[in-house]
Short mmCIF file of C-alpha atoms in Angstrom, two decimals:
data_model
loop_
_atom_site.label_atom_id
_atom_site.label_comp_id
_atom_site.label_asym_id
_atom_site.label_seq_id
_atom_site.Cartn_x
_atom_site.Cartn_y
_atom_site.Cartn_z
CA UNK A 1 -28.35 -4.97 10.64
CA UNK A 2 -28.56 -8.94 11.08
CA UNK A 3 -30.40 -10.48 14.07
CA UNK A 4 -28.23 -12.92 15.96
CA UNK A 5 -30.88 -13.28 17.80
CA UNK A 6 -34.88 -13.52 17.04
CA UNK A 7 -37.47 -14.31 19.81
CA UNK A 8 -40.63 -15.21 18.09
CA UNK A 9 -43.60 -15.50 20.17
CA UNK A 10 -42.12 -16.71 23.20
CA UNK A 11 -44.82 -17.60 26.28
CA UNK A 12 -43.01 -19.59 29.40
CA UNK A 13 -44.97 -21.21 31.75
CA UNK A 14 -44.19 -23.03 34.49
CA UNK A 15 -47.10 -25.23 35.76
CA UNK A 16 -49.51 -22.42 36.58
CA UNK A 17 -47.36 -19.08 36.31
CA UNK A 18 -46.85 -17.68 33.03
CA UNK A 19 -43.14 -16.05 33.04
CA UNK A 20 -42.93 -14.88 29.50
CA UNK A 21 -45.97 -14.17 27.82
CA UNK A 22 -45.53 -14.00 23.91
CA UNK A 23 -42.10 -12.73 23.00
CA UNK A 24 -40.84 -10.76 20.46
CA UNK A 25 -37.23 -9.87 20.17
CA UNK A 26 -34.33 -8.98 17.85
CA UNK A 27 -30.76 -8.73 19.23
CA UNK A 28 -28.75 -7.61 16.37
CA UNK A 29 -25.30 -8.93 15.91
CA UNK A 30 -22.31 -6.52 17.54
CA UNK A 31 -24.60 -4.90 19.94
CA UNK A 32 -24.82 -4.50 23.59
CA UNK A 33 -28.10 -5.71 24.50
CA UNK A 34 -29.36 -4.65 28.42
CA UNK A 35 -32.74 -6.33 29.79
CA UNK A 36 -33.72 -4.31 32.60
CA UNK A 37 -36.50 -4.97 35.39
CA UNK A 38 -37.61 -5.69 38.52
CA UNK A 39 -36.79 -9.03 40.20
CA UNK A 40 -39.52 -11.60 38.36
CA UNK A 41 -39.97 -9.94 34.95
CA UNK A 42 -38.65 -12.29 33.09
CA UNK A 43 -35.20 -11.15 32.67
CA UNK A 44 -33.24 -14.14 33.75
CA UNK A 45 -35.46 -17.02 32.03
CA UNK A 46 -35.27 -14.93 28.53
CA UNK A 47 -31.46 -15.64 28.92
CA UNK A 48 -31.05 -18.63 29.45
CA UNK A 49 -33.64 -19.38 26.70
CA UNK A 50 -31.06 -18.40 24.95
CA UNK A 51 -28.29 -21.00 25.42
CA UNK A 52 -31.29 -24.05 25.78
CA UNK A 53 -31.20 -23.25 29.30
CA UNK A 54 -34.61 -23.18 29.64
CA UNK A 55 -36.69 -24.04 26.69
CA UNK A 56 -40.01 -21.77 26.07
CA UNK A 57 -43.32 -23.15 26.38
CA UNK A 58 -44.89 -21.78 22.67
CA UNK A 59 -43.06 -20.28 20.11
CA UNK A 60 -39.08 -20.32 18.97
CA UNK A 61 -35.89 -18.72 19.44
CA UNK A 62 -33.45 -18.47 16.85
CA UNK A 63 -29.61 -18.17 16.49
CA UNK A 64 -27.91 -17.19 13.46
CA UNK A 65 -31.59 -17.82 11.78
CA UNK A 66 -31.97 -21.16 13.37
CA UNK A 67 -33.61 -22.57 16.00
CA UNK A 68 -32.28 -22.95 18.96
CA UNK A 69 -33.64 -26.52 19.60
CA UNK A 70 -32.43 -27.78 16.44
CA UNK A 71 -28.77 -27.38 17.49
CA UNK A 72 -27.01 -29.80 19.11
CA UNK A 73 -27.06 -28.18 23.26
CA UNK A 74 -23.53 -28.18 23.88
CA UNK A 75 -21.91 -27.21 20.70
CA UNK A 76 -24.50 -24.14 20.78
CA UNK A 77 -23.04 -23.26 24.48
CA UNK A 78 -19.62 -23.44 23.23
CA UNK A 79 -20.41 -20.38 20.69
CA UNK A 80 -21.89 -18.26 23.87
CA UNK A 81 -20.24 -17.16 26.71
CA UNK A 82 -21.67 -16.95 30.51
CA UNK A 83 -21.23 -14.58 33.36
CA UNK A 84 -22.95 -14.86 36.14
CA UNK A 85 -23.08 -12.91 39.49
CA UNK A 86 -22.64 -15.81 41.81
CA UNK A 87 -18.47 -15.45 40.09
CA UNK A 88 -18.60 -19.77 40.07
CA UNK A 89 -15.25 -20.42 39.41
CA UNK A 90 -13.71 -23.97 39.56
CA UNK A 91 -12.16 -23.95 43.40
CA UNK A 92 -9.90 -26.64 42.99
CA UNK A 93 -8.43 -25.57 39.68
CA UNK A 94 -6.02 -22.36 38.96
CA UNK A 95 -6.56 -19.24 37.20
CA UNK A 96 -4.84 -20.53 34.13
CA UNK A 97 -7.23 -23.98 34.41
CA UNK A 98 -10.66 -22.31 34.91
CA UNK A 99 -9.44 -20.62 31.51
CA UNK A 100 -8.65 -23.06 29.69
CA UNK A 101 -12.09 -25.21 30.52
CA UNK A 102 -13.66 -24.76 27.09
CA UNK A 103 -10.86 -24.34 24.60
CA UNK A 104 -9.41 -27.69 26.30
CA UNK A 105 -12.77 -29.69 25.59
CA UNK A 106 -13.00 -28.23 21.70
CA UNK A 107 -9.05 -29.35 21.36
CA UNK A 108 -7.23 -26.29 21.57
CA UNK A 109 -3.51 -27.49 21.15
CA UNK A 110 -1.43 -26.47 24.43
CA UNK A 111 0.48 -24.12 23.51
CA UNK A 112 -2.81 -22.01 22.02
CA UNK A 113 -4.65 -21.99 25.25
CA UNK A 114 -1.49 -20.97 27.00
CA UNK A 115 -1.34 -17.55 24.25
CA UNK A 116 -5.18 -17.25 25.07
CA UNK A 117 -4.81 -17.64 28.81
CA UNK A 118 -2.03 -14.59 28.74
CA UNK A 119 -3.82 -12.78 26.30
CA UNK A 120 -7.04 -12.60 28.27
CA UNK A 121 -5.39 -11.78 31.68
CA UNK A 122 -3.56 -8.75 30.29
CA UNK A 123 -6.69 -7.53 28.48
CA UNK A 124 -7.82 -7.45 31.90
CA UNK A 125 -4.96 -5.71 33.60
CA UNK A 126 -3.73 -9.19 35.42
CA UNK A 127 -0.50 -9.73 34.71
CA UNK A 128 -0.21 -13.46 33.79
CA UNK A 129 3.17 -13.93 35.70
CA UNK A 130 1.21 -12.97 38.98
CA UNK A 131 -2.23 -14.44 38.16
CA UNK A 132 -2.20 -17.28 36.15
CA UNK A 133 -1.15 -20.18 38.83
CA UNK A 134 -2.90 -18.48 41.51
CA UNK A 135 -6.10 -20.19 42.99
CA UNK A 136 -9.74 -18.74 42.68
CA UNK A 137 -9.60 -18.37 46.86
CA UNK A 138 -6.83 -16.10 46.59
CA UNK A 139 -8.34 -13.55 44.45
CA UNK A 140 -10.40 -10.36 45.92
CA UNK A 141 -14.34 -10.39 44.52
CA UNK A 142 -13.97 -8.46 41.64
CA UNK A 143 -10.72 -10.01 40.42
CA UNK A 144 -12.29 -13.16 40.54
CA UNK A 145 -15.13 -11.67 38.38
CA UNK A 146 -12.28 -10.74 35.81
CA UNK A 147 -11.69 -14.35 35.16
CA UNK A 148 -15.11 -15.14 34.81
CA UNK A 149 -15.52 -12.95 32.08
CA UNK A 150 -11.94 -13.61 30.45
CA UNK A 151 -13.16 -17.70 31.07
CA UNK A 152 -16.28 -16.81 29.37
CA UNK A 153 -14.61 -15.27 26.25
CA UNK A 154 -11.62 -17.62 26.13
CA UNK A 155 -12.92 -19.58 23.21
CA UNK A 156 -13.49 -16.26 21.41
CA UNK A 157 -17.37 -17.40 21.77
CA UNK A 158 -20.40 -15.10 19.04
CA UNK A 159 -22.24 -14.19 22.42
CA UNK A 160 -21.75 -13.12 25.76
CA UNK A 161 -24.27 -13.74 28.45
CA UNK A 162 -24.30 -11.63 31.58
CA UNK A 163 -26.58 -11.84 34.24
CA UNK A 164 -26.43 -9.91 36.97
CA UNK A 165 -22.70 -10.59 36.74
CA UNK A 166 -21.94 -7.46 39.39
CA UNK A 167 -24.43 -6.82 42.03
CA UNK A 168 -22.89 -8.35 44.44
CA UNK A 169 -20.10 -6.39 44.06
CA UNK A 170 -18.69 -3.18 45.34
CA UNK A 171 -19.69 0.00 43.98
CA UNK A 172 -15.73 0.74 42.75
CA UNK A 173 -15.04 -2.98 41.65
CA UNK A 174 -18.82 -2.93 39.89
CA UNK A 175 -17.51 0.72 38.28
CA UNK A 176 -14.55 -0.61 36.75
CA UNK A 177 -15.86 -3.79 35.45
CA UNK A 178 -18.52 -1.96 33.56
CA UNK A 179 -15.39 -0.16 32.15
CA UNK A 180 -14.07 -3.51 31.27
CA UNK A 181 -17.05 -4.35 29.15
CA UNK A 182 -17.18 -1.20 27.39
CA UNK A 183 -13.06 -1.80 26.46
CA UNK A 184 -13.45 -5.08 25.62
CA UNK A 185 -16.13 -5.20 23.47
CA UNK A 186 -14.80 -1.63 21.24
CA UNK A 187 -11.78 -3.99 20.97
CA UNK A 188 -13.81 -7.57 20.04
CA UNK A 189 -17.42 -6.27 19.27
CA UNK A 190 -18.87 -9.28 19.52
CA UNK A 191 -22.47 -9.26 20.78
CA UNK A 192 -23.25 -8.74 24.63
CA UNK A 193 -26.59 -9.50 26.28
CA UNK A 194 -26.72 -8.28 29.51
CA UNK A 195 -29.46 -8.40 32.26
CA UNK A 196 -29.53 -5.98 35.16
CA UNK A 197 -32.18 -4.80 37.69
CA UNK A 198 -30.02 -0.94 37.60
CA UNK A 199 -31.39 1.04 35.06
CA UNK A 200 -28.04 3.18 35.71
CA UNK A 201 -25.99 0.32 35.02
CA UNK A 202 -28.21 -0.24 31.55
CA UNK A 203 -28.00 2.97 30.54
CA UNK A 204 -24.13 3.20 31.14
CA UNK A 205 -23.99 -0.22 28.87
CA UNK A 206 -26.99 -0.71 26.11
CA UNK A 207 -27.14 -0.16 23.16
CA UNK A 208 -30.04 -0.39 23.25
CA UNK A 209 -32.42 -1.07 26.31
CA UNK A 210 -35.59 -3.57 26.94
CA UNK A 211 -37.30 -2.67 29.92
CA UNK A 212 -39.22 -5.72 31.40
CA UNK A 213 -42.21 -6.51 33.94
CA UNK A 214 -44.04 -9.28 34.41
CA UNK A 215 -42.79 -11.34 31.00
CA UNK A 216 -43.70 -8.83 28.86
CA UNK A 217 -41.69 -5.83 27.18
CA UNK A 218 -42.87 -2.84 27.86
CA UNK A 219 -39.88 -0.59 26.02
CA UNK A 220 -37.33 -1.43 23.70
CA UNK A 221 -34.70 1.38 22.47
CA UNK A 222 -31.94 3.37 22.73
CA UNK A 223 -30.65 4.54 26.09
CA UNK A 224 -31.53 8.34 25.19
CA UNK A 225 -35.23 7.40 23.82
CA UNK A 226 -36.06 5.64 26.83
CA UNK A 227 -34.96 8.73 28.96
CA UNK A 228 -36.74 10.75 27.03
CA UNK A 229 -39.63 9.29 25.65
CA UNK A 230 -40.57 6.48 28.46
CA UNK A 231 -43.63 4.85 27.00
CA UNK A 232 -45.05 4.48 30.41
CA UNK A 233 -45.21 5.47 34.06
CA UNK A 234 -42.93 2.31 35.09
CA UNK A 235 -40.70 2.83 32.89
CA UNK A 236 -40.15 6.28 33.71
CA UNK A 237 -40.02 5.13 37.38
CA UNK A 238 -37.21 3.45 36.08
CA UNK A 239 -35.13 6.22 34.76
CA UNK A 240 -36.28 8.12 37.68
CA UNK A 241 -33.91 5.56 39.32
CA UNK A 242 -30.69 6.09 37.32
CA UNK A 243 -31.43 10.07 38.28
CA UNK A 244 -31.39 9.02 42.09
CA UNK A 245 -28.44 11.34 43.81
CA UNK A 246 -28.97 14.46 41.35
CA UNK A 247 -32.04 15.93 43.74
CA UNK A 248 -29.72 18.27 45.32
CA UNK A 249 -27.15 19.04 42.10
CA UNK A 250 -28.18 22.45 39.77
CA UNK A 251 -28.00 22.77 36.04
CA UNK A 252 -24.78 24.59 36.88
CA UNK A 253 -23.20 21.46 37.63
CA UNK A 254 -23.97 19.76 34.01
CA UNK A 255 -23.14 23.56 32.49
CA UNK A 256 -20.39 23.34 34.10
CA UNK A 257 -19.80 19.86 32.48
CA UNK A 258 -19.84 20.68 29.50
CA UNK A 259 -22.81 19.06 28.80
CA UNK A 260 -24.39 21.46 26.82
CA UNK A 261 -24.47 23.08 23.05
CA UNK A 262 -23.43 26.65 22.51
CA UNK A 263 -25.37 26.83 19.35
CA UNK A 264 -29.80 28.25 20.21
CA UNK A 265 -31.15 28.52 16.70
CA UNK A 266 -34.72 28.63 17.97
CA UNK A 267 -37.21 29.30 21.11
CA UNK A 268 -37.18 27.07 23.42
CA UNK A 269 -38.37 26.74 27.12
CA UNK A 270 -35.58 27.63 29.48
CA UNK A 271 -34.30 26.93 32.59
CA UNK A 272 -32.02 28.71 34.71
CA UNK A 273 -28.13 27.66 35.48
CA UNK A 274 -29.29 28.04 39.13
CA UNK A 275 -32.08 25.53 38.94
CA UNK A 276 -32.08 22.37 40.55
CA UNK A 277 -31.63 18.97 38.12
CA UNK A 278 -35.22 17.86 38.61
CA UNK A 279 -36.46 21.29 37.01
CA UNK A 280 -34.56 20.23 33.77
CA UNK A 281 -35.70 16.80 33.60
CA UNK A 282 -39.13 17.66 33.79
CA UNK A 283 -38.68 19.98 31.03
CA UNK A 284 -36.75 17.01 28.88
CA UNK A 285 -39.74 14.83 29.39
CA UNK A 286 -41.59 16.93 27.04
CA UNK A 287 -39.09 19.22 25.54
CA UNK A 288 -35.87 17.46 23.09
CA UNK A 289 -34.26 20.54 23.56
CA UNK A 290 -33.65 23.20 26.66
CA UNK A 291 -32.26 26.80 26.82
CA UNK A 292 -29.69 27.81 29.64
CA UNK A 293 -29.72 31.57 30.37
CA UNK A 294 -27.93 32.83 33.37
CA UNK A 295 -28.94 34.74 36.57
CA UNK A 296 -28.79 37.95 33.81
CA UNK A 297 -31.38 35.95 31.77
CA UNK A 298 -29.28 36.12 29.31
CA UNK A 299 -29.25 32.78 26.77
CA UNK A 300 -25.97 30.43 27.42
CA UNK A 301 -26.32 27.27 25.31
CA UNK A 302 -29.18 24.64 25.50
CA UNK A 303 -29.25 21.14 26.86
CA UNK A 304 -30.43 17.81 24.25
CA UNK A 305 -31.75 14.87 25.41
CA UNK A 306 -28.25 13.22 23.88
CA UNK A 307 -26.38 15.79 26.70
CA UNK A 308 -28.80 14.87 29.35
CA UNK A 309 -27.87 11.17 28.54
CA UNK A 310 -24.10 11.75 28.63
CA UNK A 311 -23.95 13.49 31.76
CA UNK A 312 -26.34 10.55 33.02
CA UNK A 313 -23.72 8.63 31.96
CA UNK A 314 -20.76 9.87 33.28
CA UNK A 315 -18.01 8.48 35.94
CA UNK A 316 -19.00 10.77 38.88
#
């Protein structure tokens, strides 16, 4: 695959306190990219590094195999859309206006934007007869987050940014705009870098996953490896996290599911369908592959790391 993105040795200090300490990152083109970690890892700064933002202390960061600082600032923020969670819409200016911000300063004819406006509010479910004049005030919280993201990929950018672009939201309005970002970005696949302090929300998302703390990476995968192979104790503390809730749910419930695989070729440890959901995780920690057998002790199916990482996954 090609890198979009390469961090190469990337420290970041400001005056005393090292942020990033010596970076190294590919973001390959077409993927959904999740930073994860706690609040001061180094999540935030890493992105804007990204659109000159902030620019790092030693080393470089490349775009399309060129350095970021060699490109002229504002043409380079024109290619990359930005999301953030404080929703920062233009007050003063309509729907349709916040929309048309960029395409209007790279000379987007009128009647273009006005296609692209009514494009992007219907890929949203807004219909543009209702939306489009309204102002930013009259929209609830997560419609107003809708037309960040449509303003951010009006002027169909290479990159999305999104930082923390729905924790202040509610947990049904923060539901379905994950949903949006999955549908949009089957439909566009352009490349998504998204940061997030949930390691639900990044497993829902990534394609893959870097977990963060204190500037450094500690992890960098797939969703499923880093459930099932954390490299460390805080990053398992971390998917601990996205399995918050299932404490008092059985292996029953994810039989039940169908998250599971009727073919058992070979032995493997088992766990019962009456078990509880931490007795099966503890097994995947160690174990790819679990056998379900019934109260009869007779064999069912077996559980993969991939099933534990759908039902993880699912809309509850």
């Amino acid at each position: 695959m090609t890198a979009i993105i390469e961090f190469k040795q990337v420290t970041k200090r400001f005056e005393t306190q090292t942020v990033l300490q010596e970076l190294n990152l590919r973001i390959e083109e077409g993927e959904i990219f999740v930073i994860v970690g706690p609040s001061g890892s180094g999540k935030t700064t890493s992105l804007k590094m990204i659109n000159g933002l902030i620019e790092p202390t030693e080393g470089n960061i490349y775009f399309k195999d060129k350095r970021i600082k060699d490109y002229n600032l504002q043409k380079l923020r024109w290619q990359m859309g930005y999301v953030l969670q404080q929703i920062a819409l233009f007050p003063t200016m309509s729907v349709k206006e916040n929309i048309e911000v960029i395409p209007e300063m790279l000379g987007w004819k009128k009647e273009r934007r006005e296609a692209r406006v009514d494009e992007l509010l219907r890929e949203v479910d807004l219909d543009p007869e209702q939306y489009r004049d309204r102002m930013p005030g009259e929209l609830s919280g997560g419609q107003q987050q809708r037309i960040g993201i449509v303003r951010a990929l009006a002027a169909e950018p290479d990159i999305m940014l999104m930082d923390e672009p729905f924790s202040a939201l509610d947990p049904l309005s923060r539901t379905s705009l994950q949903d949006l970002v999955l549908t949009l970005h089957e439909k566009l696949g352009n490349t998504i870098i998204f940061v997030t302090h949930n390691m639900k929300e990044a497993l829902k998302l990534g394609d893959r996953i870097a977990v963060m703390q204190e500037g450094r990476i500690l992890q960098c995968d797939t969703p499923e490896v880093i459930q099932t192979q954390p490299k460390d104790s805080f990053v398992r503390a971390f998917f601990d996290e996205a399995k918050e809730g299932y404490e008092t749910q059985t292996v029953a419930q994810l039989y039940a599911g169908g998250f599971f695989q009727k073919a058992v070729a070979e032995e493997l440890p088992r766990v019962r369908l009456n078990a509880g959901l931490p007795e099966l995780f503890a097994l995947m920690t160690t174990h790819a592959e679990v056998a379900l057998e019934d109260e009869a002790g007779k064999v069912v199916g077996k559980v993969t790391s991939a099933d534990v990482f759908r039902f993880l996954s699912r809309e509850e």
